[in-house]
Amino acid sequence: MDISSISTAAERIKNGEIVAFPTETVYGLGANALDEKAVQKIYTAKGRPSRNPLIVHVLGATEAKQLTREWPQSAEQLTQRFWPGPLTIILKKNPVVPNITTGGNDTVALRSPAHPMARELLVQCGVPVAAPSANASGSISPVRAEHVRESLGDRTPFVLDGGQVPGGIESTVIDLTVTPPRILRPGLISAAEITQVIGSIDRFHEYVDTNQALPSPGLLERHYAPHTPLIISHTPIDDAKLALAARQSIGLVTCTKFGFESAECVTRGLGTTPAEAAHNLYEILHDLDQRKLDLIIVESPPPGEEWLAISDRLYRASIKAKN
Ligand code: TXA
Ligand code: MG
């Protein structure tokens, strides 16, 4: 671990600047969560609508409690079981947290990251760090330092480079201010795992047909979209053949890498488990998007709750970004 760049990053956070840093899920674009001017710089760099709230990163439950008005038993149980890790909890905010950090909401989203560089950064800067994913609003989250630079361009701040991150998709977000608690964004920690700890929850409703709209409470934006048109297909090989016959250049992503590759067809294997697929998903999409192909065809993931987070990200990627 490069300790000297971590101290540089920590100094910048303390001075009200923004920095990009790796977490175990995706790269974050961080600033002192309690400093309004610093947080404003995040929204500006991302081009993010100011009503879209940020996740505040803390070392653990002790630090999280200082930013909330209530600490329900569900928060205690979930943080004991899943922190540090890819679970974000939403609680009533303490007035010390500025409105800009929470997008004007009376609630605050909190997460304790597990990545050693993120943790060392939090130790050294000594403040809670507000950080959305370190990409321009509406595009795919970065899973490498290079993706941050490609997405933010000349708005790129100091980047702590931790290589490719292990997790690969954003944290599970659960709202603990409602009864029963409600999952707002599926992630690597599944509804089933959460239910085992706190009992009944309002699930992010399962859906089978990826062509159908998903409920997206708290997710105001179309997220995670590559520039290249992307379709999800139950018959990816047939669709690939049709596209190739129509002289399109394509990226073909199947669970197990499919054997034909040519100048017009770049193939990738997503992985056969949800964890593998999460690790590979954005890495593959960033790579294919750079190749300026006509179309990306992705095999529809298997049905079942453990694939929900992957299906959700793919569905969002299949919607063209605003710009
Ligand atoms: O894995 C992650 O969560 C990454 C890393 C950097 O920690 N961060 C991330 O942040 O994905 P972002 O800003 O891209 O997504 C935050 C999500 C948004 O969907 C936002 O609407 C929701 O959390 N959120 C944050 N605060 C909220 C609140 N008070 N109420 C409801 N939703 C909230
Ligand atoms: Mg994001």
Tab-separated table of C-alpha atoms and ligand atoms in Angstrom:
chain	number	residue	atom	x	y	z
A	1	MET	CA	0.000	0.000	0.000
A	2	ASP	CA	1.370	3.401	-1.030
A	3	ILE	CA	1.260	5.229	2.300
A	4	SER	CA	2.654	8.527	1.004
A	5	SER	CA	-0.120	8.965	-1.577
A	6	ILE	CA	-2.676	8.125	1.093
A	7	SER	CA	-1.310	10.948	3.266
A	8	THR	CA	-1.452	13.300	0.269
A	9	ALA	CA	-5.084	12.330	-0.318
A	10	ALA	CA	-5.903	12.742	3.391
A	11	GLU	CA	-4.305	16.203	3.461
A	12	ARG	CA	-6.406	17.232	0.486
A	13	ILE	CA	-9.621	16.023	2.126
A	14	LYS	CA	-8.706	17.961	5.292
A	15	ASN	CA	-8.101	21.060	3.130
A	16	GLY	CA	-11.552	20.896	1.541
A	17	GLU	CA	-10.455	19.307	-1.744
A	18	ILE	CA	-11.896	16.247	-3.477
A	19	VAL	CA	-9.985	13.019	-4.160
A	20	ALA	CA	-10.819	9.754	-5.882
A	21	PHE	CA	-10.097	6.544	-3.960
A	22	PRO	CA	-10.733	2.803	-4.267
A	23	THR	CA	-13.325	1.030	-2.160
A	24	GLU	CA	-14.127	-2.685	-2.269
A	25	THR	CA	-17.157	-1.931	-4.496
A	26	VAL	CA	-16.193	0.851	-6.978
A	27	TYR	CA	-13.976	3.972	-6.891
A	28	GLY	CA	-15.444	6.868	-4.891
A	29	LEU	CA	-15.100	10.621	-5.347
A	30	GLY	CA	-14.637	11.850	-1.798
A	31	ALA	CA	-14.776	15.059	0.207
A	32	ASN	CA	-15.225	16.031	3.860
A	33	ALA	CA	-18.931	15.226	4.387
A	34	LEU	CA	-19.277	18.012	6.953
A	35	ASP	CA	-17.841	20.763	4.714
A	36	GLU	CA	-20.494	22.232	2.399
A	37	LYS	CA	-18.049	23.838	-0.003
A	38	ALA	CA	-16.032	20.643	-0.342
A	39	VAL	CA	-19.166	18.585	-0.989
A	40	GLN	CA	-20.291	21.074	-3.641
A	41	LYS	CA	-17.082	20.237	-5.536
A	42	ILE	CA	-18.235	16.609	-5.827
A	43	TYR	CA	-21.530	17.606	-7.469
A	44	THR	CA	-19.690	19.954	-9.829
A	45	ALA	CA	-17.052	17.408	-10.864
A	46	LYS	CA	-19.668	14.706	-11.516
A	47	GLY	CA	-22.271	16.983	-13.062
A	48	ARG	CA	-24.629	15.379	-10.571
A	49	PRO	CA	-28.093	16.811	-9.822
A	50	SER	CA	-27.948	18.313	-6.327
A	51	ARG	CA	-31.064	16.454	-5.195
A	52	ASN	CA	-29.251	13.133	-5.540
A	53	PRO	CA	-27.837	12.376	-2.069
A	54	LEU	CA	-24.340	11.070	-1.338
A	55	ILE	CA	-23.133	8.133	0.755
A	56	VAL	CA	-21.073	9.101	3.796
A	57	HIS	CA	-18.128	6.780	4.478
A	58	VAL	CA	-17.063	6.170	8.078
A	59	LEU	CA	-14.691	3.809	9.870
A	60	GLY	CA	-17.441	2.060	11.804
A	61	ALA	CA	-20.596	2.206	13.916
A	62	THR	CA	-19.086	4.560	16.525
A	63	GLU	CA	-18.438	7.224	13.876
A	64	ALA	CA	-21.777	6.527	12.156
A	65	LYS	CA	-23.738	7.133	15.377
A	66	GLN	CA	-22.352	10.670	15.589
A	67	LEU	CA	-24.021	11.500	12.275
A	68	THR	CA	-27.501	10.156	13.111
A	69	ARG	CA	-30.383	11.020	15.451
A	70	GLU	CA	-31.418	7.412	16.059
A	71	TRP	CA	-29.601	4.107	16.089
A	72	PRO	CA	-32.270	1.388	15.811
A	73	GLN	CA	-31.590	-2.219	16.683
A	74	SER	CA	-31.613	-3.050	12.973
A	75	ALA	CA	-28.644	-0.672	12.483
A	76	GLU	CA	-26.764	-2.306	15.344
A	77	GLN	CA	-27.412	-5.816	14.017
A	78	LEU	CA	-26.646	-5.054	10.372
A	79	THR	CA	-23.469	-3.101	11.060
A	80	GLN	CA	-22.194	-5.808	13.422
A	81	ARG	CA	-22.760	-8.425	10.774
A	82	PHE	CA	-21.812	-6.619	7.527
A	83	TRP	CA	-19.454	-3.724	8.378
A	84	PRO	CA	-16.943	-3.028	7.145
A	85	GLY	CA	-18.413	-4.047	3.798
A	86	PRO	CA	-20.705	-3.264	0.864
A	87	LEU	CA	-23.838	-2.321	2.839
A	88	THR	CA	-25.161	1.263	3.037
A	89	ILE	CA	-27.757	2.060	5.699
A	90	ILE	CA	-30.098	5.058	5.662
A	91	LEU	CA	-30.950	6.666	9.001
A	92	LYS	CA	-32.309	9.990	10.319
A	93	LYS	CA	-29.547	12.538	10.004
A	94	ASN	CA	-27.929	14.521	12.777
A	95	PRO	CA	-27.936	18.306	12.098
A	96	VAL	CA	-24.108	18.270	11.897
A	97	VAL	CA	-24.490	16.722	8.445
A	98	PRO	CA	-25.136	19.541	5.954
A	99	ASN	CA	-28.193	19.334	3.709
A	100	ILE	CA	-26.050	19.419	0.595
A	101	THR	CA	-24.521	16.036	1.574
A	102	THR	CA	-27.947	14.405	1.846
A	103	GLY	CA	-29.496	16.095	-1.182
A	104	GLY	CA	-31.874	18.016	1.109
A	105	ASN	CA	-33.137	14.805	2.752
A	106	ASP	CA	-33.612	14.490	6.502
A	107	THR	CA	-31.846	11.135	6.262
A	108	VAL	CA	-28.209	10.188	5.755
A	109	ALA	CA	-26.713	7.198	3.934
A	110	LEU	CA	-23.796	5.581	5.794
A	111	ARG	CA	-21.265	2.958	4.833
A	112	SER	CA	-18.060	1.593	6.349
A	113	PRO	CA	-15.813	0.554	3.451
A	114	ALA	CA	-13.626	-2.559	3.768
A	115	HIS	CA	-10.917	-1.616	1.235
A	116	PRO	CA	-7.608	-1.103	3.131
A	117	MET	CA	-6.770	2.104	1.215
A	118	ALA	CA	-10.207	3.584	1.921
A	119	ARG	CA	-9.844	2.710	5.602
A	120	GLU	CA	-6.357	4.188	5.872
A	121	LEU	CA	-7.637	7.351	4.174
A	122	LEU	CA	-10.451	7.618	6.745
A	123	VAL	CA	-7.990	7.062	9.604
A	124	GLN	CA	-5.624	9.742	8.329
A	125	CYS	CA	-8.155	12.433	7.443
A	126	GLY	CA	-10.203	11.939	10.616
A	127	VAL	CA	-13.498	13.139	9.069
A	128	PRO	CA	-16.464	11.350	7.499
A	129	VAL	CA	-16.033	11.217	3.717
A	130	ALA	CA	-18.997	11.780	1.396
A	131	ALA	CA	-18.385	9.840	-1.795
A	132	PRO	CA	-20.516	8.860	-4.753
A	133	SER	CA	-19.009	6.687	-7.462
A	134	ALA	CA	-16.142	8.577	-9.164
A	135	ASN	CA	-17.681	8.836	-12.644
A	136	ALA	CA	-19.535	11.521	-14.544
A	137	SER	CA	-23.209	11.364	-13.634
A	138	GLY	CA	-25.119	8.761	-15.651
A	139	SER	CA	-22.141	6.699	-16.829
A	140	ILE	CA	-20.702	3.388	-15.629
A	141	SER	CA	-19.007	3.337	-12.224
A	142	PRO	CA	-15.197	3.097	-12.287
A	143	VAL	CA	-13.518	-0.107	-11.162
A	144	ARG	CA	-9.971	1.079	-11.999
A	145	ALA	CA	-8.155	4.403	-11.550
A	146	GLU	CA	-7.977	4.770	-15.361
A	147	HIS	CA	-11.792	4.644	-15.570
A	148	VAL	CA	-11.966	7.626	-13.196
A	149	ARG	CA	-9.656	9.648	-15.446
A	150	GLU	CA	-11.520	8.616	-18.615
A	151	SER	CA	-14.877	9.551	-17.144
A	152	LEU	CA	-13.992	12.817	-15.375
A	153	GLY	CA	-11.419	14.069	-17.895
A	154	ASP	CA	-9.966	17.439	-16.917
A	155	ARG	CA	-12.178	17.486	-13.823
A	156	THR	CA	-10.230	14.500	-12.439
A	157	PRO	CA	-8.852	15.253	-8.969
A	158	PHE	CA	-5.985	13.481	-7.189
A	159	VAL	CA	-6.574	9.730	-7.655
A	160	LEU	CA	-5.426	7.096	-5.173
A	161	ASP	CA	-4.653	4.128	-7.421
A	162	GLY	CA	-5.506	0.752	-5.890
A	163	GLY	CA	-5.739	-1.171	-9.168
A	164	GLN	CA	-8.925	-3.029	-10.049
A	165	VAL	CA	-11.352	-3.156	-7.122
A	166	PRO	CA	-12.501	-6.583	-5.896
A	167	GLY	CA	-16.293	-6.162	-5.647
A	168	GLY	CA	-17.116	-4.445	-8.906
A	169	ILE	CA	-20.655	-3.111	-8.333
A	170	GLU	CA	-22.065	-0.548	-5.893
A	171	SER	CA	-23.135	-1.372	-2.327
A	172	THR	CA	-26.578	-2.618	-1.298
A	173	VAL	CA	-28.607	0.362	0.012
A	174	ILE	CA	-31.237	-0.243	2.720
A	175	ASP	CA	-33.536	2.366	4.270
A	176	LEU	CA	-33.872	1.722	8.031
A	177	THR	CA	-36.164	4.711	8.666
A	178	VAL	CA	-39.215	2.847	7.341
A	179	THR	CA	-41.007	-0.231	8.699
A	180	PRO	CA	-40.215	-2.784	7.492
A	181	PRO	CA	-36.765	-1.675	6.273
A	182	ARG	CA	-36.633	-1.355	2.515
A	183	ILE	CA	-33.914	-2.210	0.002
A	184	LEU	CA	-33.476	0.748	-2.384
A	185	ARG	CA	-30.603	-0.674	-4.396
A	186	PRO	CA	-29.701	-4.375	-4.652
A	187	GLY	CA	-26.013	-5.212	-4.276
A	188	LEU	CA	-23.584	-7.935	-3.308
A	189	ILE	CA	-25.208	-8.334	0.102
A	190	SER	CA	-28.497	-9.991	-0.807
A	191	ALA	CA	-31.989	-9.513	0.601
A	192	ALA	CA	-31.811	-13.101	1.897
A	193	GLU	CA	-28.642	-12.386	3.905
A	194	ILE	CA	-30.201	-9.228	5.364
A	195	THR	CA	-33.416	-11.047	6.256
A	196	GLN	CA	-31.396	-13.628	8.181
A	197	VAL	CA	-30.147	-10.832	10.447
A	198	ILE	CA	-33.139	-8.491	10.905
A	199	GLY	CA	-36.141	-10.535	9.791
A	200	SER	CA	-38.741	-9.196	7.430
A	201	ILE	CA	-37.817	-6.491	4.929
A	202	ASP	CA	-39.494	-4.852	1.992
A	203	ARG	CA	-37.668	-6.388	-0.929
A	204	PHE	CA	-36.562	-4.682	-4.015
A	205	HIS	CA	-39.177	-6.549	-5.980
A	206	GLU	CA	-38.019	-9.503	-7.930
A	207	TYR	CA	-38.622	-9.354	-11.596
A	208	VAL	CA	-38.040	-11.991	-14.206
A	209	ASP	CA	-38.313	-10.156	-17.468
A	210	THR	CA	-35.385	-7.804	-17.981
A	211	ASN	CA	-37.435	-5.872	-20.517
A	212	GLN	CA	-39.728	-4.668	-17.771
A	213	ALA	CA	-39.193	-1.438	-15.865
A	214	LEU	CA	-37.709	-1.825	-12.400
A	215	PRO	CA	-38.867	0.047	-9.343
A	216	SER	CA	-36.090	2.463	-8.475
A	217	PRO	CA	-36.905	4.345	-5.286
A	218	GLY	CA	-34.181	6.761	-4.310
A	219	LEU	CA	-32.516	6.247	-7.654
A	220	LEU	CA	-33.597	9.333	-9.521
A	221	GLU	CA	-31.213	8.987	-12.400
A	222	ARG	CA	-30.696	6.606	-15.209
A	223	HIS	CA	-27.404	5.148	-14.106
A	224	TYR	CA	-24.619	2.922	-15.281
A	225	ALA	CA	-25.070	3.344	-19.032
A	226	PRO	CA	-22.240	2.865	-21.547
A	227	HIS	CA	-22.248	5.080	-24.659
A	228	THR	CA	-22.625	2.036	-26.910
A	229	PRO	CA	-26.206	0.735	-27.231
A	230	LEU	CA	-26.596	-2.379	-25.080
A	231	ILE	CA	-29.252	-5.067	-25.270
A	232	ILE	CA	-29.958	-7.937	-22.880
A	233	SER	CA	-30.838	-11.113	-24.708
A	234	HIS	CA	-32.164	-14.582	-23.923
A	235	THR	CA	-30.769	-15.722	-27.291
A	236	PRO	CA	-27.426	-13.891	-27.473
A	237	ILE	CA	-25.815	-16.100	-30.105
A	238	ASP	CA	-28.758	-15.770	-32.486
A	239	ASP	CA	-28.850	-12.019	-31.954
A	240	ALA	CA	-25.104	-11.815	-32.512
A	241	LYS	CA	-25.429	-13.675	-35.813
A	242	LEU	CA	-28.220	-11.339	-36.939
A	243	ALA	CA	-26.211	-8.247	-36.031
A	244	LEU	CA	-23.123	-9.567	-37.787
A	245	ALA	CA	-25.187	-10.372	-40.870
A	246	ALA	CA	-26.334	-6.750	-40.800
A	247	ARG	CA	-22.656	-5.743	-40.799
A	248	GLN	CA	-22.644	-4.395	-37.284
A	249	SER	CA	-19.571	-4.622	-35.058
A	250	ILE	CA	-20.565	-6.125	-31.728
A	251	GLY	CA	-19.464	-6.987	-28.212
A	252	LEU	CA	-20.912	-10.310	-27.076
A	253	VAL	CA	-21.039	-10.990	-23.335
A	254	THR	CA	-22.194	-14.419	-22.239
A	255	CYS	CA	-21.980	-16.099	-18.839
A	256	THR	CA	-19.432	-18.570	-20.139
A	257	LYS	CA	-17.248	-17.070	-22.856
A	258	PHE	CA	-18.569	-18.155	-26.216
A	259	GLY	CA	-16.026	-19.338	-28.740
A	260	PHE	CA	-16.252	-17.112	-31.781
A	261	GLU	CA	-14.188	-13.959	-31.986
A	262	SER	CA	-13.425	-11.828	-35.028
A	263	ALA	CA	-12.676	-8.226	-35.938
A	264	GLU	CA	-16.424	-7.566	-35.875
A	265	CYS	CA	-17.193	-9.572	-32.744
A	266	VAL	CA	-15.419	-9.190	-29.418
A	267	THR	CA	-16.521	-11.834	-26.906
A	268	ARG	CA	-16.265	-11.784	-23.113
A	269	GLY	CA	-17.273	-14.177	-20.323
A	270	LEU	CA	-19.192	-12.495	-17.507
A	271	GLY	CA	-18.761	-15.339	-15.012
A	272	THR	CA	-20.913	-18.122	-13.678
A	273	THR	CA	-21.481	-16.855	-10.113
A	274	PRO	CA	-22.968	-13.481	-9.065
A	275	ALA	CA	-19.700	-12.495	-7.332
A	276	GLU	CA	-17.643	-13.293	-10.436
A	277	ALA	CA	-20.109	-11.441	-12.650
A	278	ALA	CA	-20.056	-8.392	-10.346
A	279	HIS	CA	-16.265	-8.331	-10.390
A	280	ASN	CA	-16.211	-8.469	-14.207
A	281	LEU	CA	-19.302	-6.505	-15.242
A	282	TYR	CA	-18.116	-2.868	-15.313
A	283	GLU	CA	-14.592	-3.902	-16.279
A	284	ILE	CA	-16.034	-5.555	-19.397
A	285	LEU	CA	-18.440	-2.709	-20.162
A	286	HIS	CA	-15.673	-0.085	-19.855
A	287	ASP	CA	-13.468	-2.140	-22.183
A	288	LEU	CA	-16.171	-2.779	-24.797
A	289	ASP	CA	-17.406	0.815	-24.673
A	290	GLN	CA	-13.911	2.067	-25.542
A	291	ARG	CA	-13.881	-0.002	-28.723
A	292	LYS	CA	-16.652	2.083	-30.271
A	293	LEU	CA	-18.648	-0.924	-31.424
A	294	ASP	CA	-22.154	-0.629	-32.897
A	295	LEU	CA	-23.825	-2.812	-30.293
A	296	ILE	CA	-23.189	-4.717	-27.048
A	297	ILE	CA	-25.248	-7.890	-26.592
A	298	VAL	CA	-25.337	-9.360	-23.083
A	299	GLU	CA	-26.800	-12.741	-22.225
A	300	SER	CA	-29.679	-12.391	-19.793
A	301	PRO	CA	-28.440	-13.477	-16.311
A	302	PRO	CA	-30.075	-16.518	-14.711
A	303	PRO	CA	-33.312	-15.848	-12.805
A	304	GLY	CA	-33.130	-15.881	-9.012
A	305	GLU	CA	-32.570	-13.354	-6.278
A	306	GLU	CA	-28.820	-13.848	-6.066
A	307	TRP	CA	-28.538	-12.414	-9.600
A	308	LEU	CA	-30.797	-9.426	-8.905
A	309	ALA	CA	-27.996	-6.867	-8.434
A	310	ILE	CA	-26.407	-7.903	-11.744
A	311	SER	CA	-29.758	-7.866	-13.605
A	312	ASP	CA	-30.492	-4.418	-12.145
A	313	ARG	CA	-27.172	-2.938	-13.345
A	314	LEU	CA	-27.574	-4.548	-16.765
A	315	TYR	CA	-31.091	-3.241	-17.120
A	316	ARG	CA	-29.873	0.278	-16.325
A	317	ALA	CA	-26.953	-0.114	-18.731
A	318	SER	CA	-29.446	-1.007	-21.457
A	319	ILE	CA	-31.052	2.424	-21.162
A	320	LYS	CA	-29.231	5.068	-23.133
A	321	ALA	CA	-27.614	7.746	-20.966
A	322	LYS	CA	-29.063	11.260	-21.131
A	323	ASN	CA	-26.266	12.694	-23.268
B	1	TXA	O1	-20.571	1.144	-3.332
B	1	TXA	C1	-20.996	2.289	-3.210
B	1	TXA	O2	-22.032	2.537	-2.583
B	1	TXA	C2	-20.180	3.427	-3.862
B	1	TXA	C3	-18.847	3.548	-3.123
B	1	TXA	C4	-18.026	4.718	-3.589
B	1	TXA	O3	-19.071	3.584	-1.752
B	1	TXA	N1	-20.910	4.649	-3.832
B	1	TXA	C5	-22.010	4.871	-4.600
B	1	TXA	O4	-22.539	6.153	-4.481
B	1	TXA	O5	-22.486	4.056	-5.354
B	1	TXA	P1	-23.614	6.736	-5.480
B	1	TXA	O6	-23.725	8.178	-5.104
B	1	TXA	O7	-23.228	6.455	-6.865
B	1	TXA	O8	-24.947	6.047	-5.051
B	1	TXA	C6	-25.583	6.400	-3.839
B	1	TXA	C7	-26.979	5.869	-3.829
B	1	TXA	C8	-27.846	6.698	-4.761
B	1	TXA	O9	-28.701	5.825	-5.446
B	1	TXA	C9	-28.620	7.572	-3.799
B	1	TXA	O10	-29.868	7.950	-4.316
B	1	TXA	C10	-28.752	6.684	-2.569
B	1	TXA	O11	-27.537	5.989	-2.513
B	1	TXA	N2	-28.894	7.503	-1.359
B	1	TXA	C11	-27.933	8.214	-0.721
B	1	TXA	N3	-28.442	8.891	0.333
B	1	TXA	C12	-29.755	8.589	0.377
B	1	TXA	C13	-30.835	8.974	1.211
B	1	TXA	N4	-30.662	9.808	2.242
B	1	TXA	N5	-32.065	8.479	0.947
B	1	TXA	C14	-32.258	7.625	-0.111
B	1	TXA	N6	-31.278	7.222	-0.948
B	1	TXA	C15	-30.048	7.692	-0.715
B	2	MG	MG	-23.031	6.208	-8.937
